Structure formats: structure tokens, C-alpha cells
C-alpha positions as MATLAB code, in Angstrom:
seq = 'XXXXXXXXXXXXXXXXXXXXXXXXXXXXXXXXXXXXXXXXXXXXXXXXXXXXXXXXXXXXXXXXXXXXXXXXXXXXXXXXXXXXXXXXXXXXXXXXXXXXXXXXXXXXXXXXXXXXXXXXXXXXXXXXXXXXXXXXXXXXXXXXXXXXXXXXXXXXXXXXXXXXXXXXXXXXXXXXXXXXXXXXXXXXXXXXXXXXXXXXXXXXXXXXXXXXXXXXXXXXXXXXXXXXXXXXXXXXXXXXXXXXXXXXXXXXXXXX';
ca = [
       0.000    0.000    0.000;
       1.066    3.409   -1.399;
       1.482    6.431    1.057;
      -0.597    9.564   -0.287;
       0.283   13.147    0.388;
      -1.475   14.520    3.569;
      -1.912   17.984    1.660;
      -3.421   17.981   -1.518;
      -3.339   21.366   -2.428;
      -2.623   25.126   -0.776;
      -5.303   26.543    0.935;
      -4.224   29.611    2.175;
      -6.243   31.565    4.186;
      -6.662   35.170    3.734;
      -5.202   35.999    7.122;
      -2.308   33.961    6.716;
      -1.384   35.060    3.258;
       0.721   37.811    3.986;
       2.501   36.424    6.738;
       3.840   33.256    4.638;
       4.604   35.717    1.914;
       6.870   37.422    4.241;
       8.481   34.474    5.931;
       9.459   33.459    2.409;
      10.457   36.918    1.693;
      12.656   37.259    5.178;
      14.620   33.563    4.811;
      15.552   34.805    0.868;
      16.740   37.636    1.755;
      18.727   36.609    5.014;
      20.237   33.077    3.532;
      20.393   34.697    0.144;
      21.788   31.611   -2.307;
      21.117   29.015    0.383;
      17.942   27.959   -0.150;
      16.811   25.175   -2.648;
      12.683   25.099   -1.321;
      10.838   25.824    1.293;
       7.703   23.774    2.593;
       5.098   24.260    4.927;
       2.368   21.702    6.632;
      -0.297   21.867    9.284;
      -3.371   23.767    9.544;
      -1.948   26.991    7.454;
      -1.449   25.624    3.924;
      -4.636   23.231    4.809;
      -6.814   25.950    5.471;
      -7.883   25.014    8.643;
      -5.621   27.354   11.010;
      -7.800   29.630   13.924;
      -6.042   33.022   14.381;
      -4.511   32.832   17.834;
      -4.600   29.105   18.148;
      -2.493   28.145   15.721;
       1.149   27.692   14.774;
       3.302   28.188   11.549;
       5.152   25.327   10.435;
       8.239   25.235    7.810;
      10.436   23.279    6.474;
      13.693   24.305    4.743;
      15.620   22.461    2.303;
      19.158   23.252    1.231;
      22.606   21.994    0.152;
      23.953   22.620    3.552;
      21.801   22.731    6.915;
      24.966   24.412    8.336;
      24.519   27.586    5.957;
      21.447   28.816    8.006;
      22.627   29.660   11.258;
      19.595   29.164   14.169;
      20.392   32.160   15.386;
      19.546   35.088   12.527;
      16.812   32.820   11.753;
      15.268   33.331   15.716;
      15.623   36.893   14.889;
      13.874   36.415   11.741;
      11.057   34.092   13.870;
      10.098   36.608   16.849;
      10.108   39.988   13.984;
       7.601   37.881   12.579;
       5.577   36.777   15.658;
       5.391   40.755   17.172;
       4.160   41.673   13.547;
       1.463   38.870   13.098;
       0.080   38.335   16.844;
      -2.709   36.052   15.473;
       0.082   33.086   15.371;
       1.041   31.260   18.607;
       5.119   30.390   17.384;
       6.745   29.789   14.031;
       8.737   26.278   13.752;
      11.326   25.847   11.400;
      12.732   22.406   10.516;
      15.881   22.103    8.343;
      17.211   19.752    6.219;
      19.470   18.972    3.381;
      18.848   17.636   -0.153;
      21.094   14.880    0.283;
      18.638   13.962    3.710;
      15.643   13.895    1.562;
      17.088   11.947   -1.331;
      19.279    9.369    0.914;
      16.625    8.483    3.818;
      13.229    8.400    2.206;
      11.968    6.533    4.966;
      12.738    9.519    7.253;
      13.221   12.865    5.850;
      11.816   11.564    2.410;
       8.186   11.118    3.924;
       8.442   14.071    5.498;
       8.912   16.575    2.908;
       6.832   14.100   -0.232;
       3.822   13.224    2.234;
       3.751   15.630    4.742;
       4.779   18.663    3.682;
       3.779   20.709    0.549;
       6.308   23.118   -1.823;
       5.742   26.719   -1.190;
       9.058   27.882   -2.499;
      11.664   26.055   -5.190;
      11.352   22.922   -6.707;
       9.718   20.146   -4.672;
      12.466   17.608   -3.799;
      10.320   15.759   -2.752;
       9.023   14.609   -6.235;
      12.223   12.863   -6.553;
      11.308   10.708   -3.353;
      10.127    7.055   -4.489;
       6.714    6.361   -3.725;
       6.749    4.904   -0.063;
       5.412    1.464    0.841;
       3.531    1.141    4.155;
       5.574   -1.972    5.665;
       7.178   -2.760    8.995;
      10.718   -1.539    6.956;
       8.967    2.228    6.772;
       7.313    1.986   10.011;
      10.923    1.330   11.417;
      12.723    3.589    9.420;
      10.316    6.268   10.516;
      11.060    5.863   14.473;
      14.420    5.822   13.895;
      14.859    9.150   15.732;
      12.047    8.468   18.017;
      13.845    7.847   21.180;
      16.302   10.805   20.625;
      13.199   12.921   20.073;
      11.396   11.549   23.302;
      14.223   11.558   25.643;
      15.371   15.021   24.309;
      11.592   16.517   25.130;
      11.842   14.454   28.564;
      14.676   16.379   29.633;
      13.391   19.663   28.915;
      10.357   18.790   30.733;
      12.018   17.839   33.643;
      14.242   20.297   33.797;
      11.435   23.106   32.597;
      10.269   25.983   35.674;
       8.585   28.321   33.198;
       5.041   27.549   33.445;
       4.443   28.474   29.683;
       7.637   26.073   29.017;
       5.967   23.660   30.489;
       2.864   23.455   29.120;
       4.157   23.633   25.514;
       6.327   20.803   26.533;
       3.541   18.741   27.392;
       1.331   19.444   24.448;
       4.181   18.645   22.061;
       5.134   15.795   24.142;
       1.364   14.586   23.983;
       1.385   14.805   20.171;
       4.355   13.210   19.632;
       3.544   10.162   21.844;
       0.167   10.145   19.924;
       2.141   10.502   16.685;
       4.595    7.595   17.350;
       1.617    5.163   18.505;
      -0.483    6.432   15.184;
       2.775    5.058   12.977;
       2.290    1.654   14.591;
      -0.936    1.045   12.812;
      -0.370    2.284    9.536;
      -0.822   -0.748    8.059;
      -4.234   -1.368    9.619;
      -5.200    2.491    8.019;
      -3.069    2.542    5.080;
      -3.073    6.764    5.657;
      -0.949    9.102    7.322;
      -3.038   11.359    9.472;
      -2.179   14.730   10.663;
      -5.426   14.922   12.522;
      -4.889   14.455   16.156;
      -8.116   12.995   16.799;
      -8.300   11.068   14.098;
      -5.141    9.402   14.706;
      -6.646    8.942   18.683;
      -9.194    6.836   17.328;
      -6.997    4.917   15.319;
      -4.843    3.950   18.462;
      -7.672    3.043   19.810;
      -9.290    1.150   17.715;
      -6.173   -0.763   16.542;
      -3.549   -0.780   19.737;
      -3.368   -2.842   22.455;
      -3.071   -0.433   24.448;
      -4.615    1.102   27.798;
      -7.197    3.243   26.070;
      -7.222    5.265   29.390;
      -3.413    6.417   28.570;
      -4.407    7.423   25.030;
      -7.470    9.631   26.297;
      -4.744   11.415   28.917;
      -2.705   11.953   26.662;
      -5.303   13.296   24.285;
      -6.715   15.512   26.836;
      -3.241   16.767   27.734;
      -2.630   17.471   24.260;
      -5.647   19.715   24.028;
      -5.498   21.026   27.655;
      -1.600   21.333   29.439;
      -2.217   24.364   31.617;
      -2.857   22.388   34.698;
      -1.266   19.053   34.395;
       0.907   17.349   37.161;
       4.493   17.463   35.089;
       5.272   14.283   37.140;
       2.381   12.705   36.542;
       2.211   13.610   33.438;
       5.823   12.200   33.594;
       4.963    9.086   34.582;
       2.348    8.577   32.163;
       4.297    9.307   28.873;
       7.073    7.050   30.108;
       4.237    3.722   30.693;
       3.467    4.959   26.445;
       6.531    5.055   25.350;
       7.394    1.679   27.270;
       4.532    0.149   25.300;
       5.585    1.899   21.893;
       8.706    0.557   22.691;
       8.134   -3.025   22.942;
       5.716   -3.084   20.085;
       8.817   -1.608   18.056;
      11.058   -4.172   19.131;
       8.573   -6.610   18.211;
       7.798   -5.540   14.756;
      11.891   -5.711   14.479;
      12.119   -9.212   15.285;
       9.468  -10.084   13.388;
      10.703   -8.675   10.499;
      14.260  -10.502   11.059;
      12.354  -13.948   11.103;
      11.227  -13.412    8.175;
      14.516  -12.106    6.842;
];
């Protein structure tokens, strides 16, 4: 079964139009030469986003991640969040072509299915269509652990109160994201849908459904969650996600 792209087409809303316009504008001008494309996903180029709710997500591609230095392009980030209040933050992923092109398992899906071109040629185009198998769904956790543990730490370690709630809400998500990849072959989709991808879990998982809903909830709702119950929690998940990994691994090695 063939993976389809999450994002048809850009719908743009009328709100939002400026503001990409000048992201696009701002990263040319600042990494002038560096850039090969730019990509966005999420609720903005879906048409979905609610002004003061929701976030700007990017993508950019180039030769050389180390040509666009993090910080000129935090500059770049809060000049654009004073001037367009009606977005919560602005996240910017970067990548290189040769990530795209080698690991289309990893960076590959993201930019072909996830993401959509909203600047330069679309790499990802040149990404093979991707087979939903235990290979992909393994290939696609790679950094999954690095990711969790990384997010752990600045939970733990968090004292802002704002800090912490935005850990837990993308700590919720990416828990929920993780367990959604384990039953791709039962939905033969990708969803960016948080809710959708809740039922999902539920419907196909093993697991406690009561640890999905928290997380859910905490997900939509992180201002007055325990962090080490919370804690707790997400560690029980990711224990499970774990083991169902490890499974699917030596499955696939029996079969090898």
C-alpha cells in the first residue's frame, strides 16, 4: 500500500497570506543563495488554522543545513511573531537535499507526504513512492527515542510555566504521533489529525485506552497538568511503543 500526500493542495487563508509571503520573503533575503525550497504543513497551507490558536510550520531544504545559522533565523522568527500576533510560534525544521534523497523513509516522507512546496522545486518529487511496511514503520522511528528523551529532559528540567505546558502538548502529540505510525498498516493513511489518529490507536492498539485519552486531553489542555504525573504517564506509552517496536523488528528478522 502506497502512502498519499497529507496535503493535496494550498489553501491559504486570507489571514495567513501575507505572513507566509513574508516568511518566504525574510529567509531569501537573510540566507540569500542558500535555499533550494521551502515547505510548509499543518493547519496553514490546509486551510484550517484559527487566528490565535495556531502555529506556523516550515520546512527548509538546502545543500547545507549548516549555511542557516539558528540564530539570525530566531531573529527572523520573533520579527515575525510581534508583527502577526494572530500566530502562537513559528517552527522551522531544516534539512538537506542529500537527507531527503538518501533516507526516504525519514526525511523523504516528510517533505513528499507531509509537507507541501511553497518555495523552489519540490524535492520531494524525486522521493520514491513509499510502501507502508514494517521496513517504513521502522525507518520512521528511527529518531524516536532521541526525540522523546530530548523533550523528557526539557520537561524535567522546565520551571517556566508556559515552558511547560508547551512541553507537554508537544510531548502529547508526539507520543500520539509515534503510537499512530504503529498502525499504519491497519489504516493505510498518514493522518495529521490528532483525533483522528486517537481513534486509530484506539481502535487498533493494544493499548490502555485510558493512557491514550490522557494523553489526548493533555494534548488539548496542558495548563494544569501534574508534570510528574504527566511524567509518569508518557514514560508507561513510550514503554509500550517501545516493545511493540522491538517486536515488529524481530518479526521482520524472522522473516529475513
Amino acid at each position: 500500500m502506497i502512502l498519499e500526500k497529507v496535503i493535496n493542495r494550498i489553501v491559504i487563508q486570507s489571514e495567513y497570506k501575507d505572513f507566509v509571503d513574508k516568511y518566504i520573503e525574510n529567509i531569501l533575503t537573510e540566507f540569500k543563495g542558500k535555499i533550494h525550497s521551502i515547505y510548509m504543513c499543518g493547519s496553514i497551507p490546509k486551510g484550517t488554522a484559527k487566528p490565535f490558536k495556531s502555529d506556523a510550520d516550515f520546512t527548509i531544504v538546502c545543500v547545507n543545513p549548516k549555511d542557516i545559522d539558528y540564530e539570525r533565523l530566531s531573529k527572523i522568527k520573533d520579527r515575525l511573531l510581534e508583527e502577526y500576533p494572530v500566530l502562537t510560534k513559528i517552527d522551522t525544521t531544516i534539512c538537506s537535499i542529500d537527507d531527503v534523497l538518501s533516507k526516504p523513509n525519514e526525511w523523504g516522507f516528510w517533505v513528499k507526504i507531509i509537507c507541501v512546496c511553497i518555495y523552489g522545486h519540490d524535492v520531494g518529487e524525486k522521493v520514491p513512492p513509499i510502501n507502508i511496511s514494517p521496513e517504513f514503520i521502522l525507518d520512521l522511528n528511527t529518531e524516536t527515542k532521541e526525540e522523546v528523551d530530548r523533550i523528557h529532559r526539557l520537561l524535567s528540567n522546565a520551571s517556566d510555566n508556559t515552558m511547560k505546558t508547551r512541553y507537554i502538548k508537544g510531548y502529547s502529540k508526539r507520543l500520539i504521533r509515534a503510537l499512530y505510525s504503529l498502525v499504519l498498516e491497519d489504516t493505510g493513511v498518514w493522518q495529521d489529525d490528532i483525533i483522528k489518529m486517537k481513534n486509530a490507536i484506539l481502535n487498533y492498539c493494544e493499548i490502555d485506552s485510558a493512557l491514550v485519552d490522557y494523553l489526548y486531553a493533555c494534548y488539548l489542555d496542558s495548563n494544569n497538568v501534574l508534570v510528574e504525573e504527566f511524567l509518569g504517564i508518557a514514560d508507561e506509552v513510550y514503554s509500550y511503543f517501545e516493545n511493540a517496536l522491538n517486536a515488529m523488528a524481530a518479526s521482520r528478522t524472522s522473516f529475513d
